[in-house]
Coordinates of C-alpha atoms in Angstrom, one line a residue:
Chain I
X66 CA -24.7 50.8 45.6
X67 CA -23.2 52.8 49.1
X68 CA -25.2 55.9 48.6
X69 CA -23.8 59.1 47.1
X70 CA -20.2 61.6 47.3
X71 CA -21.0 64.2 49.3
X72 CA -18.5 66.6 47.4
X73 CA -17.1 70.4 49.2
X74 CA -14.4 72.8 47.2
X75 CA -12.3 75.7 48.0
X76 CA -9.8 77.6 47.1
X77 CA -6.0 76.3 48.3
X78 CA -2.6 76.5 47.1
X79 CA -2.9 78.5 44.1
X80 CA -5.4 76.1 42.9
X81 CA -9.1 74.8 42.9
X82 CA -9.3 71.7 45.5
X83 CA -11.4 69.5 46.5
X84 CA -12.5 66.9 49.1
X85 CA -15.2 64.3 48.7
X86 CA -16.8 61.5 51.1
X87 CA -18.6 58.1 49.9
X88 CA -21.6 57.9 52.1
X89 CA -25.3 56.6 52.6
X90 CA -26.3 59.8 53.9
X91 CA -25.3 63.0 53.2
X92 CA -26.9 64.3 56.7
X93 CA -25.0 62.5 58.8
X94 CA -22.6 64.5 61.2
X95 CA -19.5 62.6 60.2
X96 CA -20.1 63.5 56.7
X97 CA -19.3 67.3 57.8
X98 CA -16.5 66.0 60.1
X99 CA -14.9 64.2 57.7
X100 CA -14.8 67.0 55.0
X101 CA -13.9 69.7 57.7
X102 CA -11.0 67.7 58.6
X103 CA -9.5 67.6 55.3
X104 CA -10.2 70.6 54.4
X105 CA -8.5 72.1 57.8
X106 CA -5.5 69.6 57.1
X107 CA -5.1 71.3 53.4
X108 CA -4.6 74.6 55.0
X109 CA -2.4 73.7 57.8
X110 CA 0.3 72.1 55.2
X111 CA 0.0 74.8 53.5
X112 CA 0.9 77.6 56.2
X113 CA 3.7 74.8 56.5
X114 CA 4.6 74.5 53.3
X115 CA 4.0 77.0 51.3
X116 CA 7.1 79.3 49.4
X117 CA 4.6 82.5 48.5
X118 CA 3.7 83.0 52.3
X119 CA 6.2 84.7 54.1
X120 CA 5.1 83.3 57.7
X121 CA 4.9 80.0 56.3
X122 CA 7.6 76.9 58.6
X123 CA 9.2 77.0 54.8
X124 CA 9.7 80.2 54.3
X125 CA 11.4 80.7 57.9
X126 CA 13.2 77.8 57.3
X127 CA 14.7 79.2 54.0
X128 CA 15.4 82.5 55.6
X129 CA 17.6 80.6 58.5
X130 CA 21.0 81.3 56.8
X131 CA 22.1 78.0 57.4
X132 CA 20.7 77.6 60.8
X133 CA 18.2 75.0 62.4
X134 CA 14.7 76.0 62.3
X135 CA 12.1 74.9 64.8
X136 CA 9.3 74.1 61.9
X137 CA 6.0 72.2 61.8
X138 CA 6.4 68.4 62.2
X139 CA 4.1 68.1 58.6
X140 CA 7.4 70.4 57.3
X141 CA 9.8 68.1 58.8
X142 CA 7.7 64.6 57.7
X143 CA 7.7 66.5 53.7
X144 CA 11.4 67.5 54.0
X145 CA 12.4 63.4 54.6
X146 CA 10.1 62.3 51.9
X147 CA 11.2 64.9 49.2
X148 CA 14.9 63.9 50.3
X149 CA 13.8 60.4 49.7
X150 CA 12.2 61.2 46.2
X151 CA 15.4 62.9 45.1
X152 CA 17.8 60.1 45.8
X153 CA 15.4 57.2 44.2
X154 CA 14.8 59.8 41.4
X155 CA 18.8 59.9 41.3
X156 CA 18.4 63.8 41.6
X157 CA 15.9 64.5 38.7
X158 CA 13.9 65.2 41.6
X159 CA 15.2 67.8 44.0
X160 CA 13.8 69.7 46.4
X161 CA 16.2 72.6 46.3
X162 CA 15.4 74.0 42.8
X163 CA 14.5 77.2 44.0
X164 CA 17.3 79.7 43.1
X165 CA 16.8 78.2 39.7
X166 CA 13.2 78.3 39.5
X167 CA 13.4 82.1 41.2
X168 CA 15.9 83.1 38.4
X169 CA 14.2 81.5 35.3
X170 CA 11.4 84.0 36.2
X171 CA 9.0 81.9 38.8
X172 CA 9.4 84.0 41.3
X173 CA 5.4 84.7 42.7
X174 CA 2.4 82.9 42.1
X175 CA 1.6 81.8 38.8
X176 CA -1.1 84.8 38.7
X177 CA 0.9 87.0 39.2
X178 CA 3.9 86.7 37.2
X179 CA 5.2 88.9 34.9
X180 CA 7.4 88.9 31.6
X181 CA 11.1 89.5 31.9
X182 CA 14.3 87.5 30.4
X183 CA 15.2 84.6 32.3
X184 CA 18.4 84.4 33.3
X185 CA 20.5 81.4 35.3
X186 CA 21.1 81.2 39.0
X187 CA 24.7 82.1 39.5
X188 CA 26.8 79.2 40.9
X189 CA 23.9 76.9 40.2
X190 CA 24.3 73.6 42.1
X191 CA 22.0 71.0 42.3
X192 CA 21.4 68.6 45.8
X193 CA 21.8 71.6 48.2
X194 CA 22.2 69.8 51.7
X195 CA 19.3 69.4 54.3
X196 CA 19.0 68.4 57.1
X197 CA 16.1 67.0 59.3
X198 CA 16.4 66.8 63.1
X199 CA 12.5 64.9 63.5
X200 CA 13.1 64.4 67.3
X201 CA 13.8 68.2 67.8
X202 CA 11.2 68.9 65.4
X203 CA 13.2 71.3 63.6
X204 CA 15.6 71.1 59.9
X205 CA 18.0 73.4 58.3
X206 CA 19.1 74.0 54.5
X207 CA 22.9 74.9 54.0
X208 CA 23.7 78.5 53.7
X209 CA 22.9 80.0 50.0
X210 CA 20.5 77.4 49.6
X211 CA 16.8 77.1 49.3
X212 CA 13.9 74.7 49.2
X213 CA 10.6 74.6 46.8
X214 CA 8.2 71.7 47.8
X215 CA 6.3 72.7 44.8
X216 CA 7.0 69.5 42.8
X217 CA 5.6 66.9 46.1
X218 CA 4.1 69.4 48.6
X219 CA 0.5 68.9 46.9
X220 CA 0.7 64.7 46.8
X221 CA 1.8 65.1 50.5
X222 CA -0.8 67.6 51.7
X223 CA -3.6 65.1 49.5
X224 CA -2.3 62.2 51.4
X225 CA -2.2 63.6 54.6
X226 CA -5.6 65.4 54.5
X227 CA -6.7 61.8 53.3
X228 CA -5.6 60.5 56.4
X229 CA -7.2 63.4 58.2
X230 CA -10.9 62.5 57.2
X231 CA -10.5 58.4 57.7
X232 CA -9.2 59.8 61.4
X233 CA -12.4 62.4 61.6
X234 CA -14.6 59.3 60.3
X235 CA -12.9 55.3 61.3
X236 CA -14.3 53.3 58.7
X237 CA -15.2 55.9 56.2
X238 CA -16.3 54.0 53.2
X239 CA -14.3 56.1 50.4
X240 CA -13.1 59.4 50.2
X241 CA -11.0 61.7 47.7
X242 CA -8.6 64.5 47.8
X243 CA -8.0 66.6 44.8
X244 CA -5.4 69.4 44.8
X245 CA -5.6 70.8 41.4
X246 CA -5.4 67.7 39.4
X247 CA -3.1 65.7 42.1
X248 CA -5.6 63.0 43.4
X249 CA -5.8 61.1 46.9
X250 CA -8.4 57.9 46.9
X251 CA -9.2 56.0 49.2
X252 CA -11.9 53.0 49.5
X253 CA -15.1 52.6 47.1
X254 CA -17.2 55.5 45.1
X255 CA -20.8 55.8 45.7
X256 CA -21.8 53.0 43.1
X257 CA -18.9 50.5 45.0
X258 CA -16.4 50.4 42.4
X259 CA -13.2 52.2 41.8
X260 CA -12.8 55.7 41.8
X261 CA -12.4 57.3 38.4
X262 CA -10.2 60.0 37.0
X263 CA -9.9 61.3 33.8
X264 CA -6.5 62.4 32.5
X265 CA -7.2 65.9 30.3
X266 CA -5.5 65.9 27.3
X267 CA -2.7 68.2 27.0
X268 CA -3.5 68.8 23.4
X269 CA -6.8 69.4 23.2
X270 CA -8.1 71.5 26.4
X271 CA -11.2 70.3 27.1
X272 CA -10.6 67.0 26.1
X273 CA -10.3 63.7 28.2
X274 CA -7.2 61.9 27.2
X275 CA -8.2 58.7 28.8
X276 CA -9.7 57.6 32.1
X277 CA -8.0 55.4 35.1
X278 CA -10.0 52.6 37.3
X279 CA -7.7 53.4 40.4
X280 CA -9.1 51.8 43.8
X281 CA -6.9 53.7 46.4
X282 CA -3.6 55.5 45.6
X283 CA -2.0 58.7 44.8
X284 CA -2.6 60.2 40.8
X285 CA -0.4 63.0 39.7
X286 CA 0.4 65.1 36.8
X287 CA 3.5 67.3 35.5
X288 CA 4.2 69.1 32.2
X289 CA 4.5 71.8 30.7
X290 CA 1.0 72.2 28.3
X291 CA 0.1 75.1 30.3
X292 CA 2.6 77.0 33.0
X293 CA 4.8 78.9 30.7
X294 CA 5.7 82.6 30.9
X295 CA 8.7 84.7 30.3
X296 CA 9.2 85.9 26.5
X297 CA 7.0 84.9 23.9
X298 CA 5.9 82.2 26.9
X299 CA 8.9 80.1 26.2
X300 CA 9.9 79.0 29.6
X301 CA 8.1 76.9 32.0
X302 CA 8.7 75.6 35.3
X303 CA 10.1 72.3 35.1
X304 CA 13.9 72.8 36.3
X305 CA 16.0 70.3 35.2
X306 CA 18.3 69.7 38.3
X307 CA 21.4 69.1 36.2
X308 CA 21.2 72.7 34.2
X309 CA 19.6 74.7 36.8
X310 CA 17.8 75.5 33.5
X311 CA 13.9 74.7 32.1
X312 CA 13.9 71.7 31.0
X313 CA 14.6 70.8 27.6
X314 CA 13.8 66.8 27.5
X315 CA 10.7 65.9 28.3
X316 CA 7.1 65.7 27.5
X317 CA 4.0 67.4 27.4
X318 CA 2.5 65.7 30.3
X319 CA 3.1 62.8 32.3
X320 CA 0.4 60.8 34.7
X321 CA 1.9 58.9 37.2
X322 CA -0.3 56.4 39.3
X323 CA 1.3 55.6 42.8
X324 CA 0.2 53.5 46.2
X325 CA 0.0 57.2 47.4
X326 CA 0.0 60.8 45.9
X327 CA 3.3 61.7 48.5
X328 CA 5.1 59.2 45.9
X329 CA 3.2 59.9 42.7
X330 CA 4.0 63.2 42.6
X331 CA 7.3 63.8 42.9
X332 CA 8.3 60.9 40.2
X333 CA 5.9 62.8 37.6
X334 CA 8.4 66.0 38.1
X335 CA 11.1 63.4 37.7
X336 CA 9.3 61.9 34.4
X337 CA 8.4 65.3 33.2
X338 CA 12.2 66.4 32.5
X339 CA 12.9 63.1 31.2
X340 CA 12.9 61.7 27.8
X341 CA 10.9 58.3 26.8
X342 CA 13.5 55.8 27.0
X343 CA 14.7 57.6 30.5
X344 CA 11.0 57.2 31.4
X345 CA 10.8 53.8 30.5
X346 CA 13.9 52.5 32.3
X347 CA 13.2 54.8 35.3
X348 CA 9.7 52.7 35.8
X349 CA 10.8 49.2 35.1
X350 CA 12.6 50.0 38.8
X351 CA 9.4 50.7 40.1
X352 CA 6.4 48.2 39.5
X353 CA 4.3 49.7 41.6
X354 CA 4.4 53.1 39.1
X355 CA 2.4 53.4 35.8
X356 CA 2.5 55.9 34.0
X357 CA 0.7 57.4 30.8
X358 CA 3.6 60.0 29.0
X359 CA 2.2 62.6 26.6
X360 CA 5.4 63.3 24.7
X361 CA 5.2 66.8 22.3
X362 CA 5.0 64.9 19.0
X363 CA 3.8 61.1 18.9
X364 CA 1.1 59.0 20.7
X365 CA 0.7 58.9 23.8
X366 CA 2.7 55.8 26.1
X367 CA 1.4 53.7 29.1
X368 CA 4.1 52.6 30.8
X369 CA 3.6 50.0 33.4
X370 CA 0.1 48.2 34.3
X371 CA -1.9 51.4 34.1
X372 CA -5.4 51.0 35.4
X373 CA -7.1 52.1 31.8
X374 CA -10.9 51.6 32.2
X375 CA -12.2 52.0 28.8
X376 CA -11.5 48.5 26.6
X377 CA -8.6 48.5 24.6
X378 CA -9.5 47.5 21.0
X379 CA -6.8 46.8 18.6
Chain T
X204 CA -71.2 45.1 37.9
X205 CA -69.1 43.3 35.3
X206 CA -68.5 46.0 33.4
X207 CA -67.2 47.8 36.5
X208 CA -64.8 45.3 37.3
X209 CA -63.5 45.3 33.0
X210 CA -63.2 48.7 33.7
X211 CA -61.3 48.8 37.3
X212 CA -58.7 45.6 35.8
X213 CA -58.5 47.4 32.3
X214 CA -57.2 51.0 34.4
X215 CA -54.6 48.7 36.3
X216 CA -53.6 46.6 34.0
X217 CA -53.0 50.0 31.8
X218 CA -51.2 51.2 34.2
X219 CA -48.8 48.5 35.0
X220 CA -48.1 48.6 30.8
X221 CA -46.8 52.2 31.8
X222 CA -44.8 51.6 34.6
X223 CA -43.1 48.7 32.7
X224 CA -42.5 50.2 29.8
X225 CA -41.0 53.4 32.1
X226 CA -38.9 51.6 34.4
X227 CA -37.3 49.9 31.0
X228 CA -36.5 52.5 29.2
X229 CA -32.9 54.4 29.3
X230 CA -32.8 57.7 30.4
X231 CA -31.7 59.7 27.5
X232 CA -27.6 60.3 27.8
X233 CA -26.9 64.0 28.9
X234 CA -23.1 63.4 29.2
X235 CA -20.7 64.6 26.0
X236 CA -19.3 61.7 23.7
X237 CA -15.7 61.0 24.7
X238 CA -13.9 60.9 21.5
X239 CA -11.4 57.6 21.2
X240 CA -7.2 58.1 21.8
X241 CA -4.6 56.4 20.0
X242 CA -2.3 55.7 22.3
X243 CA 0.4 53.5 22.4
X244 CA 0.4 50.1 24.9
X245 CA 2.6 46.9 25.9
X246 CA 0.4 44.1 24.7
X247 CA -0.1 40.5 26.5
X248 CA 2.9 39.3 24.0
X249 CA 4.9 42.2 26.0
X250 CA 5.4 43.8 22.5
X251 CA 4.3 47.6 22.2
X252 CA 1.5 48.1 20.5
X253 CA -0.5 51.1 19.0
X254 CA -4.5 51.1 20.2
X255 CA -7.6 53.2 20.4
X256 CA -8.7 53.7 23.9
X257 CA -12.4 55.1 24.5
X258 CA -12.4 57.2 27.6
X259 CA -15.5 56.8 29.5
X260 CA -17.8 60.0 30.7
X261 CA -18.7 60.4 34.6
X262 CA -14.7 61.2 36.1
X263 CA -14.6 61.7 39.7
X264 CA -11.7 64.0 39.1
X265 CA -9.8 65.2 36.5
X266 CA -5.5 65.7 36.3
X267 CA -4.4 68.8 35.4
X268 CA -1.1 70.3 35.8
X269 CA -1.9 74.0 36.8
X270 CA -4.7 75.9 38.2
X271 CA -7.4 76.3 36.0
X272 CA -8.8 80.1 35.2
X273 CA -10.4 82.2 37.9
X274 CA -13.9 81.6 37.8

């Protein structure tokens, strides 16, 4: 037994967040220092990230016309992994959905949307070119083009403000990042063991689907149980890249389990516009995935060694 | 005297039957009853396999894949 989580949350990103320490004590100064700095990290990625703030680094950088863009080094450091993520997700993940996403009908925060027909992006084209110039600490997007972090920018913020409190506090025994539902962890809970997260069950609200053992690592959700809008709430905002469309394939939800949310993230948007067997063979490249799929009709599938907690009887 | 001393033993030794029988009993559950998933699994024999998985009360965090209402 370490002691207790020292827990603080606040309202980021469109969404309820959180950041928690392990500790002995919860007066101790580095307790606050810790929490503070993750906290403060949350908010500077997003003012860097962000597409519904128009001072935001990406919302300059989209309105550059094709032009380089001095932007915020956490911009630039998102910018190369999403680039990464979308050639190992061979494009299922891509970071320049927007004019899609815009013209299906997300075009403002999910509170304040409104109903109106979707329609499809004219001259829709997937893998819109970016470039990232780290050493100049500035990146451009090709003319006509624009970029939505929205499918990695909350694993890479969780990650990042992860890092910020083991900075604020060397040798912090455990801490946790939670971004509306996408999870950084980081060394032991309270009672010394794994951290533990419960996956909510897309079909039953309320409900705990399962729960995961996960000692350090990214966890991160997509689907499509509960951000629809548009007509009779038929759309929702899983893009699939090759359509410029919603999604058609796909499941409910998806949990991926990663060595850090920056990667767990953008392969559950990958997952979540792909159907089982896609699923399947797009983990067996990555062992160090798992996954639990929720498809729309059927059990639920683990795929890979995921960390399940409870016993498995037969 | 004696019967001072039964009495003084008697209180303590009452009062370590208490503290024994306090320290060993379970605090009464206030957490809700998770209710069991099927779900479907690769078993040891690498062969998938349909299960019931018990998810366990006391999360740290919870998924979710969109803000939840406004409070």
């Amino acid at each position: 037994m370490i002691g207790r989580l020292v827990q603080r949350t606040f309202r980021a990103m469109g969404t309820s967040c959180a950041v928690a320490v392990t500790t002995r004590s919860a007066g101790e100064p580095r307790v606050e220092r810790a929490l503070d700095a993750g906290e403060a990290e949350v908010a500077a990625c997003e003012q860097a990230l962000s597409r519904f703030r128009p001072d935001s680094d990406l919302s300059r950088l989209n309105g550059g016309e094709g032009g380089w863009v001095d932007v915020d080094m956490r911009l630039l450091e998102a910018l190369s992994a999403a680039l990464h993520a979308r050639e190992i997700t061979d494009g299922k993940f891509d970071p320049t959905i927007l004019p899609a996403l815009v013209a299906a009908g997300y075009d403002r925060t999910f509170d304040e949307l409104e109903e109106r027909p979707a329609r499809t992006a004219d001259g829709w084209r997937a893998a819109a070119e970016i470039e990232v110039d780290a050493g100049a600490g500035r990146a451009r997007v090709e003319a006509g083009a624009a970029v939505d972090l929205g499918g990695i920018g909350k694993g890479f913020s969780a990650t990042r403000a992860l890092q910020a409190m083991q900075s604020a506090w060397p040798g912090l025994p455990g801490g946790l990042v939670d971004l509306g539902g996408d999870i950084a962890l980081a060394g032991v809970t309270p009672d010394g063991g794994p951290w533990r997260v419960a996956i909510a069950d897309p079909r039953t609200p309320g409900a705990t689907l399962a729960t995961l053992m996960v000692e350090s690592g990214g966890v991160a959700t997509s689907g499509r149980d509960r951000r629809r809008f548009g007509p009779d709430r038929t759309l929702h905002h899983l893009i699939d890249p090759a359509t410029g469309a919603s999604a058609l394939a796909g499941p409910l939800t998806v949990t991926v389990v990663a060595p850090d949310a920056t990667e767990a993230e953008p392969h559950a948007t990958a997952l979540a516009v792909s159907s089982l067997p896609e699923a399947r063979a797009h983990l067996s490249r990555f062992p160090q995935l798992s996954a639990l799929y929720v498809p729309r009709d059927g059990e639920p599938v683990a795929i890979g060694n995921l960390p399940l907690l409870a016993e498995v009887a037969a | 005297m004696r019967r001072v001393w039964a009495t003084v033993v008697a209180f303590w030794a009452m009062l370590a039957i208490v503290g024994v029988i306090a320290w060993s009993r379970q605090a009464p559950s206030t957490l809700p009853s998770a209710t069991p998933t099927v779900m479907v699994v690769k078993g040891k024999n690498g062969k998938q396999q349909v299960v019931v998985v018990q998810p366990t009360a006391g999360a740290h965090a919870t998924t979710q894949t969109s803000p939840p209402p406004p409070a």
